Coordinates of N, CA, C and O in Angstrom, one line a residue:
X1 N -0.9 -7.7 17.6 CA 0.0 -6.8 17.1 C 0.7 -7.2 15.9 O 1.3 -8.1 15.9
X2 N 0.6 -6.4 14.7 CA 1.3 -6.9 13.5 C 2.9 -6.6 13.8 O 3.3 -6.0 14.6
X3 N 3.7 -7.4 13.0 CA 5.1 -7.1 13.2 C 5.6 -5.9 12.7 O 6.4 -5.2 13.8
X4 N 5.1 -5.1 11.9 CA 5.4 -3.9 11.4 C 5.1 -2.7 12.6 O 5.6 -1.8 12.9
X5 N 3.9 -3.2 13.1 CA 3.4 -2.1 14.2 C 4.2 -2.5 15.4 O 4.5 -1.4 16.2
X6 N 4.7 -3.5 15.8 CA 5.5 -3.7 16.9 C 6.8 -3.0 16.7 O 7.3 -2.3 17.6
X7 N 7.4 -3.1 15.3 CA 8.7 -2.4 15.1 C 8.5 -1.0 15.3 O 9.3 -0.2 15.8
X8 N 7.2 -0.5 15.0 CA 7.1 1.1 15.0 C 6.9 1.6 16.4 O 7.6 2.3 16.9
X9 N 6.2 0.7 17.2 CA 6.0 0.9 18.5 C 7.4 1.0 19.4 O 8.0 1.7 20.1
X10 N 8.3 0.0 18.8 CA 9.7 0.0 19.5 C 10.6 1.1 19.0 O 11.2 1.7 19.9
X11 N 10.4 1.5 17.9 CA 11.2 2.8 17.4 C 10.8 4.0 18.3 O 11.6 4.9 18.6
X12 N 9.3 4.3 18.4 CA 8.7 5.2 19.3 C 9.1 5.2 20.7 O 9.5 6.1 21.2
X13 N 9.1 4.1 21.3 CA 9.8 3.9 22.6 C 11.3 4.3 22.7 O 11.5 4.9 23.6
X14 N 12.1 3.9 21.8 CA 13.5 4.1 21.7 C 13.6 5.8 21.8 O 14.4 6.6 22.4
X15 N 12.8 6.4 20.9 CA 12.8 7.8 20.7 C 12.4 8.7 22.0 O 13.2 9.5 22.6
X16 N 11.3 8.1 22.6 CA 11.0 8.6 23.8 C 11.9 8.2 25.0 O 12.4 9.2 25.9
X17 N 12.5 7.2 25.1 CA 13.5 6.8 26.1 C 14.9 7.7 25.9 O 15.5 8.0 26.8
X18 N 15.3 8.0 24.6 CA 16.3 8.7 24.6 C 16.2 10.2 24.7 O 17.2 10.8 24.4
X19 N 14.9 10.7 25.0 CA 14.8 12.0 25.1 C 14.7 12.8 23.8 O 15.1 14.2 23.9
X20 N 14.6 12.3 22.7 CA 14.8 13.1 21.4 C 13.5 13.8 21.3 O 12.2 13.3 21.6
X21 N 13.4 15.1 20.7 CA 12.4 15.8 20.5 C 12.4 16.4 19.0 O 13.3 16.0 18.4
X22 N 11.3 16.9 18.6 CA 11.1 17.6 17.5 C 12.6 18.2 17.0 O 13.1 19.1 17.6
X23 N 12.9 17.9 15.8 CA 14.3 18.4 15.2 C 15.4 17.6 15.5 O 16.4 17.8 14.7
X24 N 15.4 16.6 16.3 CA 16.5 15.9 16.5 C 16.8 14.9 15.4 O 15.8 14.3 15.1
X25 N 18.0 14.5 15.3 CA 18.3 13.4 14.2 C 18.4 12.1 15.1 O 19.0 11.9 16.1
X26 N 17.6 11.0 14.2 CA 17.8 9.5 14.9 C 19.3 9.2 14.5 O 20.0 9.6 13.7
X27 N 19.7 8.2 15.4 CA 20.8 7.5 15.0 C 20.8 6.8 13.6 O 19.6 6.7 13.2
X28 N 21.9 6.4 13.0 CA 21.9 5.9 11.8 C 21.1 4.5 11.7 O 20.8 3.9 12.8
X29 N 20.6 4.2 10.4 CA 20.0 2.9 10.3 C 20.6 1.7 10.9 O 20.1 0.9 11.6
X30 N 22.0 1.7 10.8 CA 22.8 0.5 11.2 C 22.9 0.8 12.6 O 22.5 -0.5 13.4
X31 N 22.9 1.8 13.6 CA 22.9 2.0 14.7 C 21.6 1.5 15.2 O 21.4 0.8 16.6
X32 N 20.5 1.9 14.8 CA 19.1 1.6 15.4 C 18.7 0.0 15.1 O 18.2 -0.5 16.1
X33 N 19.1 -0.4 14.0 CA 19.0 -1.8 13.9 C 19.9 -2.6 15.0 O 19.2 -3.6 15.6
X34 N 20.9 -2.3 15.4 CA 21.6 -2.8 16.6 C 20.9 -2.5 17.8 O 20.6 -3.5 18.5
X35 N 20.6 -1.3 17.9 CA 20.0 -1.0 19.3 C 18.7 -1.8 19.5 O 18.3 -2.1 20.8
X36 N 18.0 -1.8 18.6 CA 16.6 -2.5 18.6 C 16.6 -3.9 18.4 O 15.6 -4.7 18.7
X37 N 17.8 -4.4 18.0 CA 17.8 -5.9 17.7 C 16.9 -6.2 16.3 O 16.3 -7.4 16.4
X38 N 16.8 -5.5 15.3 CA 16.0 -5.9 14.2 C 16.9 -5.8 13.0 O 17.8 -5.6 12.8
X39 N 16.3 -6.5 12.1 CA 16.9 -6.6 10.7 C 16.7 -5.2 10.1 O 15.7 -4.5 10.5
X40 N 17.4 -4.9 9.2 CA 17.4 -3.7 8.5 C 16.1 -3.3 7.8 O 15.4 -2.6 7.7
X41 N 15.5 -4.5 6.9 CA 14.4 -4.5 6.5 C 13.1 -4.3 7.3 O 12.3 -3.3 6.8
X42 N 13.1 -4.8 8.6 CA 12.0 -4.6 9.3 C 12.2 -3.2 9.9 O 11.1 -2.5 10.0
X43 N 13.4 -2.8 10.0 CA 13.7 -1.4 10.7 C 13.1 -0.5 9.6 O 12.4 0.6 9.9
X44 N 13.4 -0.6 8.3 CA 13.0 0.4 7.3 C 11.4 0.5 7.2 O 10.9 1.5 7.0
X45 N 10.8 -0.7 7.3 CA 9.5 -0.7 7.5 C 8.8 0.2 8.7 O 7.9 1.1 8.2
X46 N 9.4 0.0 9.8 CA 8.9 0.7 10.9 C 9.1 2.2 10.6 O 8.2 3.1 10.9
X47 N 10.4 2.4 10.0 CA 10.6 4.0 9.9 C 9.6 4.6 8.8 O 9.3 5.8 9.0
X48 N 9.5 3.8 7.8 CA 8.6 4.3 6.8 C 7.3 4.6 7.2 O 6.6 5.6 6.9
X49 N 6.7 3.6 8.2 CA 5.4 4.1 8.7 C 5.2 5.1 9.6 O 4.5 5.9 9.4
X50 N 6.3 5.4 10.2 CA 6.5 6.6 11.0 C 6.7 7.9 10.1 O 6.3 9.0 10.4
X51 N 7.4 7.7 9.0 CA 7.4 8.9 8.0 C 5.8 9.2 7.4 O 5.6 10.2 7.5
X52 N 5.3 8.2 7.2 CA 4.0 8.3 6.6 C 3.2 8.9 7.7 O 2.2 9.7 7.3
X53 N 3.2 8.5 9.0 CA 2.3 9.1 10.0 C 2.7 10.7 10.4 O 2.0 11.3 11.1
X54 N 3.8 11.0 9.7 CA 4.5 12.4 9.9 C 5.1 12.6 11.1 O 5.4 13.7 11.5
X55 N 5.6 11.5 11.7 CA 6.2 11.4 13.1 C 7.8 11.7 12.8 O 8.4 12.4 13.5
X56 N 8.4 11.0 11.6 CA 9.8 11.2 11.2 C 9.6 11.9 9.8 O 8.9 11.9 9.0
X57 N 10.7 12.7 9.7 CA 10.9 13.2 8.2 C 12.6 12.8 7.8 O 13.5 13.2 8.5
X58 N 12.5 12.2 6.6 CA 13.9 11.8 6.1 C 14.6 13.0 5.3 O 13.7 13.7 4.7
X59 N 15.7 13.4 5.5 CA 16.4 14.5 4.8 C 17.5 13.8 4.1 O 18.6 13.3 4.7
X60 N 17.4 13.8 2.7 CA 18.5 13.1 1.7 C 19.8 13.5 2.2 O 20.1 14.7 2.2
X61 N 20.6 12.5 2.5 CA 22.0 12.7 2.8 C 22.2 13.4 4.3 O 23.5 13.5 4.6
X62 N 21.2 13.8 5.0 CA 21.4 14.0 6.3 C 20.9 13.2 7.4 O 21.3 13.2 8.5
X63 N 19.9 12.4 7.0 CA 19.5 11.4 8.1 C 18.1 11.5 8.2 O 17.4 12.2 7.5
X64 N 17.5 10.9 9.2 CA 16.1 11.0 9.5 C 15.9 11.8 10.9 O 16.5 11.5 11.9
X65 N 15.0 12.6 10.8 CA 14.7 13.4 11.9 C 13.3 13.5 12.7 O 12.4 13.0 11.9
X66 N 13.3 13.9 14.0 CA 11.8 13.7 14.5 C 11.1 15.0 13.9 O 11.5 16.0 14.0
X67 N 9.9 14.8 13.3 CA 9.2 15.7 13.0 C 8.1 16.1 13.7 O 8.1 17.1 14.4
X68 N 7.2 15.2 13.8 CA 6.0 15.5 14.9 C 5.1 16.7 14.4 O 5.7 17.7 13.6
X69 N 3.9 16.7 14.8 CA 3.2 17.6 14.5 C 3.3 18.8 15.4 O 4.0 18.7 16.4
X70 N 2.7 20.0 15.1 CA 2.9 21.1 16.1 C 2.1 20.9 17.3 O 0.8 20.6 17.2
X71 N 2.8 21.0 18.3 CA 2.0 20.6 19.7 C 0.7 21.3 20.0 O -0.3 20.8 20.5
X72 N 0.6 22.7 19.4 CA -0.6 23.3 19.9 C -1.7 22.8 18.8 O -2.9 22.9 19.4
X73 N -1.4 22.5 17.8 CA -2.6 22.2 16.7 C -2.8 20.6 17.2 O -4.2 20.3 17.3
X74 N -2.0 19.7 17.8 CA -2.3 18.4 18.4 C -3.4 18.7 19.5 O -4.4 17.9 19.6
X75 N -2.9 19.6 20.3 CA -3.8 19.8 21.6 C -5.0 20.3 21.2 O -6.1 19.8 21.8
X76 N -5.1 21.3 20.2 CA -6.5 21.8 19.7 C -7.5 20.7 19.2 O -8.6 20.6 19.5
X77 N -6.8 19.6 18.6 CA -7.7 18.5 18.0 C -7.9 17.7 19.2 O -9.0 17.1 19.3
X78 N -7.0 17.4 20.1 CA -7.2 16.5 21.3 C -8.5 17.2 22.2 O -9.2 16.4 22.6
X79 N -8.5 18.5 22.1 CA -9.5 19.1 22.9 C -10.9 18.8 22.3 O -12.0 19.0 22.9
X80 N -11.0 18.7 21.0 CA -12.2 18.5 20.4 C -12.6 17.0 20.4 O -14.0 16.6 20.6
X81 N -11.8 16.1 20.4 CA -11.9 14.6 20.4 C -12.2 14.0 21.6 O -13.1 13.3 21.9
X82 N -11.1 14.2 22.7 CA -10.9 13.4 23.7 C -12.1 13.8 24.9 O -12.5 12.8 25.5
X83 N -12.5 14.8 25.1 CA -13.6 15.1 26.0 C -14.8 14.3 25.3 O -15.5 13.8 26.3
X84 N -15.0 14.4 24.2 CA -16.3 13.6 23.6 C -16.1 12.1 23.8 O -17.0 11.3 24.1
X85 N -14.8 11.6 23.6 CA -14.6 10.3 23.8 C -15.1 9.8 25.3 O -15.5 8.8 25.6
X86 N -14.6 10.6 26.2 CA -14.6 10.2 27.7 C -16.2 10.6 28.0 O -16.6 9.7 28.7
X87 N -16.9 11.4 27.3 CA -18.3 11.5 27.5 C -19.0 10.3 27.0 O -19.7 9.6 27.6
X88 N -18.5 9.7 26.0 CA -19.4 8.6 25.3 C -18.9 7.4 26.0 O -19.7 6.5 26.4
X89 N -17.6 7.3 26.6 CA -17.2 6.0 27.3 C -17.9 5.9 28.5 O -18.1 4.9 29.2
X90 N -18.4 7.1 29.2 CA -19.1 7.0 30.5 C -20.5 6.5 30.4 O -20.8 5.7 31.2
X91 N -20.9 6.5 29.5 CA -22.3 5.8 29.1 C -22.3 4.6 28.4 O -23.1 3.6 28.5
X92 N -21.0 4.3 27.5 CA -21.1 3.0 26.7 C -20.2 2.0 27.2 O -20.0 1.0 26.6
X93 N -19.3 2.3 28.3 CA -18.3 1.3 28.8 C -18.9 0.0 29.3 O -20.1 0.1 29.8
X94 N -18.2 -1.1 29.2 CA -18.6 -2.2 29.7 C -17.9 -2.6 31.3 O -17.0 -1.8 31.5
X95 N -18.2 -3.6 32.0 CA -17.3 -4.1 33.0 C -15.8 -4.3 32.6 O -15.0 -4.1 33.5
X96 N -15.7 -5.0 31.5 CA -14.3 -5.2 31.2 C -13.6 -3.8 31.0 O -12.2 -3.7 31.4
X97 N -14.2 -2.8 30.4 CA -13.5 -1.5 30.1 C -13.4 -0.8 31.3 O -12.1 -0.3 31.6
X98 N -14.2 -0.8 32.4 CA -14.0 -0.3 33.5 C -13.0 -0.8 34.5 O -12.1 -0.2 35.0
X99 N -12.8 -2.4 34.3 CA -11.7 -2.9 34.8 C -10.3 -2.6 34.3 O -9.2 -2.3 34.9
X100 N -10.2 -2.4 32.9 CA -9.2 -2.0 32.1 C -8.8 -0.6 32.3 O -7.5 -0.5 32.8
X101 N -9.6 0.2 32.5 CA -9.5 1.5 33.2 C -8.6 1.7 34.4 O -7.7 2.5 34.7
X102 N -9.2 0.8 35.2 CA -8.7 1.0 36.6 C -7.2 0.4 36.8 O -6.4 0.8 37.4
X103 N -6.9 -0.6 36.0 CA -5.7 -1.4 36.0 C -4.7 -0.5 35.3 O -3.6 0.0 35.8
X104 N -5.1 0.3 34.4 CA -4.1 1.3 33.6 C -4.1 2.4 34.6 O -2.7 2.9 34.7
X105 N -4.9 2.9 35.3 CA -4.5 4.0 36.1 C -3.6 3.5 37.2 O -2.8 4.3 37.6
X106 N -3.8 2.3 37.8 CA -2.8 1.9 38.6 C -1.4 1.8 38.2 O -0.3 2.0 38.8
X107 N -1.3 1.4 36.8 CA 0.1 1.5 36.0 C 0.4 3.1 36.3 O 1.6 3.2 36.5
X108 N -0.4 3.8 35.8 CA 0.0 5.3 35.7 C 0.5 5.8 37.0 O 1.5 6.4 37.1
X109 N -0.1 5.2 38.1 CA 0.3 5.7 39.6 C 1.7 5.2 39.8 O 2.2 5.8 40.6
X110 N 2.1 4.0 39.4 CA 3.0 3.1 39.8 C 4.2 3.8 38.7 O 5.4 3.3 38.9
X111 N 3.9 4.9 37.9 CA 5.0 5.3 37.3 C 5.2 4.8 35.7 O 6.4 5.2 35.2
X112 N 4.5 4.0 35.3 CA 4.6 3.4 34.1 C 4.1 4.5 32.9 O 3.0 4.6 32.8
X113 N 5.2 5.1 32.4 CA 4.9 6.4 31.4 C 4.0 5.9 30.3 O 3.1 6.5 29.9
X114 N 4.2 4.7 29.6 CA 3.2 4.4 28.4 C 1.9 4.2 28.9 O 1.0 4.2 28.1
X115 N 1.5 4.1 30.1 CA 0.1 4.0 30.6 C -0.6 5.1 30.3 O -1.9 5.1 30.0
X116 N -0.1 6.1 30.1 CA -0.8 7.5 29.8 C -1.5 7.4 28.4 O -2.5 7.6 28.2
X117 N -0.6 7.0 27.5 CA -1.1 6.7 26.0 C -2.0 5.5 26.2 O -3.4 5.7 25.4
X118 N -1.8 4.6 26.9 CA -2.7 3.4 26.9 C -4.1 3.7 27.3 O -5.1 3.4 26.9
X119 N -4.3 4.5 28.5 CA -5.3 5.1 29.0 C -6.1 5.8 28.0 O -7.4 5.8 28.0
X120 N -5.3 6.7 27.3 CA -6.3 7.7 26.3 C -6.9 6.5 25.1 O -7.9 6.6 24.7
X121 N -6.2 5.6 24.9 CA -6.6 4.6 23.9 C -7.7 3.7 24.3 O -8.6 3.4 23.8
X122 N -7.7 3.5 25.7 CA -8.7 2.7 26.4 C -9.9 3.4 26.4 O -11.0 2.8 26.3
X123 N -9.8 4.7 26.7 CA -11.1 5.4 26.9 C -11.7 5.8 25.6 O -12.8 5.6 25.2
X124 N -10.9 5.9 24.4 CA -11.3 5.8 23.1 C -11.9 4.6 22.7 O -13.1 4.6 22.2
X125 N -11.4 3.2 22.9 CA -12.2 2.3 22.7 C -13.5 2.0 23.4 O -14.5 1.6 22.9
X126 N -13.4 2.5 24.7 CA -14.6 2.3 25.5 C -15.8 3.3 25.2 O -17.0 3.0 25.4
X127 N -15.5 4.2 24.2 CA -16.5 5.1 23.7 C -17.5 4.4 22.9 O -18.7 4.8 22.7
X128 N -17.0 3.4 22.2 CA -17.8 2.3 21.6 C -18.0 3.1 20.0 O -18.7 2.6 19.2
X129 N -17.3 4.0 19.7 CA -17.1 4.7 18.4 C -15.8 4.4 17.6 O -14.8 5.0 18.2
X130 N -16.1 3.6 16.7 CA -14.8 3.1 16.2 C -14.0 4.1 15.4 O -12.7 4.3 15.4
X131 N -14.9 4.9 14.8 CA -14.0 6.2 14.1 C -13.5 7.3 14.9 O -12.3 7.5 14.8
X132 N -14.1 7.5 16.0 CA -13.5 8.2 17.1 C -12.1 7.7 17.7 O -11.2 8.2 17.8
X133 N -12.1 6.5 17.9 CA -11.0 5.7 18.3 C -9.9 5.5 17.4 O -8.6 5.8 18.0
X134 N -10.2 5.5 16.2 CA -9.3 5.3 15.1 C -8.6 6.9 15.1 O -7.2 6.8 15.0
X135 N -9.3 7.8 15.1 CA -8.7 9.3 15.1 C -7.9 9.4 16.3 O -6.9 10.0 16.1
X136 N -8.1 9.1 17.5 CA -7.2 9.1 18.8 C -6.1 8.5 18.5 O -5.0 8.9 18.9
X137 N -6.1 7.1 18.0 CA -4.9 6.3 17.8 C -4.0 7.0 16.9 O -2.8 7.2 17.2
X138 N -4.7 7.8 15.6 CA -3.7 8.4 14.9 C -3.1 9.7 15.7 O -2.0 10.0 15.4
X139 N -3.9 10.4 16.4 CA -3.2 11.4 17.1 C -2.1 11.1 18.0 O -1.0 11.7 17.9
X140 N -2.2 9.8 18.7 CA -1.2 9.3 19.7 C 0.2 8.9 18.7 O 1.2 9.2 19.2
X141 N -0.2 8.6 17.5 CA 1.0 8.3 16.6 C 1.8 9.5 16.2 O 3.0 9.4 15.7
X142 N 0.9 10.7 16.1 CA 1.8 11.9 15.9 C 2.6 12.6 16.9 O 3.4 13.5 16.8
X143 N 2.3 12.2 18.1 CA 2.9 12.8 19.4 C 4.1 11.8 19.8 O 4.1 10.5 19.7
X144 N 5.1 12.5 20.1 CA 6.2 11.6 21.1 C 5.5 10.9 22.4 O 4.8 11.7 23.0
X145 N 5.9 9.8 22.7 CA 5.4 9.4 23.7 C 6.1 9.9 25.0 O 7.2 10.1 24.9
X146 N 5.4 10.2 26.1 CA 6.2 10.8 27.2 C 7.1 9.8 27.8 O 6.8 8.6 28.1
X147 N 8.3 10.2 28.2 CA 9.2 9.7 28.9 C 8.8 9.5 30.4 O 9.1 8.4 31.0
X148 N 8.1 10.3 30.9 CA 7.6 10.2 32.4 C 6.4 11.0 32.4 O 6.1 11.9 31.5
X149 N 5.7 10.8 33.4 CA 4.4 11.4 33.5 C 4.3 11.9 34.9 O 4.6 11.3 36.0
X150 N 3.9 13.3 35.0 CA 4.0 14.1 36.5 C 2.6 13.7 37.2 O 1.6 13.0 36.8
X151 N 2.6 13.9 38.4 CA 1.7 13.8 39.3 C 0.4 14.5 39.1 O -0.6 13.9 39.1
X152 N 0.5 15.5 38.4 CA -0.8 16.3 38.0 C -1.4 15.4 36.9 O -2.5 15.6 36.8
X153 N -0.5 14.9 36.0 CA -1.3 14.4 34.8 C -1.9 13.1 35.3 O -3.1 12.6 34.9
X154 N -1.3 12.2 36.4 CA -1.8 11.2 37.0 C -3.2 11.5 37.7 O -4.2 10.7 37.5
X155 N -3.1 12.5 38.3 CA -4.4 13.0 39.0 C -5.4 13.2 38.2 O -6.7 12.8 38.4
X156 N -5.1 13.9 37.3 CA -6.1 14.4 36.2 C -6.6 13.3 35.5 O -8.0 13.0 35.2
X157 N -5.8 12.3 35.1 CA -6.2 11.0 34.3 C -7.1 10.0 35.2 O -8.2 9.4 34.8
X158 N -6.7 10.0 36.5 CA -7.6 9.3 37.4 C -8.7 9.9 37.7 O -9.8 8.9 37.7
X159 N -8.9 11.1 37.7 CA -10.3 11.7 37.8 C -11.1 11.5 36.6 O -12.4 11.1 36.7
X160 N -10.5 11.5 35.3 CA -11.2 11.1 34.2 C -11.7 9.7 34.1 O -13.0 9.5 34.0
X161 N -10.9 8.8 34.5 CA -11.3 7.4 34.6 C -12.4 7.2 35.6 O -13.4 6.4 35.4
X162 N -12.2 7.9 36.8 CA -13.2 7.7 37.8 C -14.7 8.2 37.4 O -15.5 7.5 37.6
X163 N -14.7 9.3 36.7 CA -15.9 9.9 36.2 C -16.5 8.9 35.2 O -17.8 8.7 35.2
X164 N -15.6 8.3 34.4 CA -16.1 7.4 33.3 C -16.8 6.2 34.0 O -18.0 5.6 33.7
X165 N -16.2 5.4 35.0 CA -16.4 4.5 35.8 C -18.0 4.6 36.4 O -18.7 3.8 36.3
X166 N -18.0 5.9 37.0 CA -19.2 6.3 37.5 C -20.4 6.7 36.6 O -21.5 7.1 37.1
X167 N -20.2 6.4 35.3 CA -21.1 7.0 34.3 C -21.5 8.3 34.3 O -22.7 8.7 34.3
X168 N -20.6 9.1 34.6 CA -20.9 10.6 34.7 C -20.3 11.2 33.6 O -19.1 11.5 33.4
X169 N -21.3 11.3 32.5 CA -20.8 11.9 31.2 C -20.2 13.2 31.2 O -19.1 13.5 30.5
X170 N -21.0 14.0 31.8 CA -20.6 15.5 31.7 C -19.4 15.6 32.7 O -18.5 16.2 32.2
X171 N -19.3 15.0 33.8 CA -18.1 14.9 34.6 C -16.8 14.4 33.9 O -15.7 15.0 33.9
X172 N -17.1 13.4 33.1 CA -15.7 12.7 32.5 C -15.3 13.7 31.2 O -14.1 14.0 31.1
X173 N -16.3 14.4 30.5 CA -15.8 15.3 29.5 C -15.1 16.4 30.1 O -14.1 17.1 29.6
X174 N -15.8 16.9 31.2 CA -15.4 18.1 31.9 C -13.7 17.9 32.6 O -12.8 18.8 32.4
X175 N -13.6 16.8 33.2 CA -12.3 16.3 33.6 C -11.3 16.1 32.6 O -10.3 16.6 32.9
X176 N -11.6 15.5 31.6 CA -10.8 15.5 30.3 C -10.3 16.9 29.7 O -9.2 17.2 29.4
X177 N -11.2 17.7 29.6 CA -11.1 19.1 28.9 C -10.2 19.9 30.1 O -9.2 20.5 29.6
X178 N -10.3 19.7 31.4 CA -9.6 20.5 32.2 C -8.1 20.0 32.3 O -7.1 20.6 32.4
X179 N -8.0 18.6 31.9 CA -6.7 18.0 32.0 C -6.0 18.5 30.6 O -4.8 19.0 30.7
X180 N -6.8 18.7 29.6 CA -6.0 19.2 28.2 C -5.7 20.8 28.5 O -4.6 21.1 28.1
X181 N -6.6 21.5 29.1 CA -6.3 22.7 29.4 C -5.0 22.8 30.2 O -4.2 23.9 29.9
X182 N -4.7 22.1 31.3 CA -3.7 22.1 32.0 C -2.3 21.8 31.3 O -1.3 22.4 31.5
X183 N -2.5 20.8 30.1 CA -1.4 20.5 29.3 C -0.8 21.9 28.3 O 0.3 22.0 28.1
X184 N -2.0 22.5 27.9 CA -1.8 23.7 27.3 C -1.0 24.8 27.9 O -0.5 25.7 27.3
X185 N -0.8 24.8 29.2 CA -0.3 26.0 29.9 C 1.1 25.9 29.9 O 2.0 25.2 29.9

């Protein structure tokens, strides 16, 4: 992972841990640098990347705010891409991919919230389609990382991973679509 990607991840993690949501103002640059133990230039690069990704929006004289994409639009795109990724992963995954999916599901069951995004990315990577994986990576960068993951999400994602490992393409896509429909309620 590059230094700027690590800084960006650390800023996103701080946003999630602080419970900041769309429209909230970030702490000042000076406060962020101290909180994250970063130099100001490294912090500025991470903030710039998040502004470029549409996660943050700077307002001259007012600070930097959480922007984020419209949640309904994100869910609509996720519904088009992620069931397809699950379908492809079911037929294209390797033994290493299967082991990674199982490990990540175990982390998710243990309450490790970042495992939700990690699992989505692992499914995308296991699809074998680099363009699809890149699109899903971009989607995860537009969303705030969940601070915690509920039992229904854990159960849904475990079902998706089980269907992928079992090489059930239709079942994997259906399980992912069911999960996304539940998120939309």
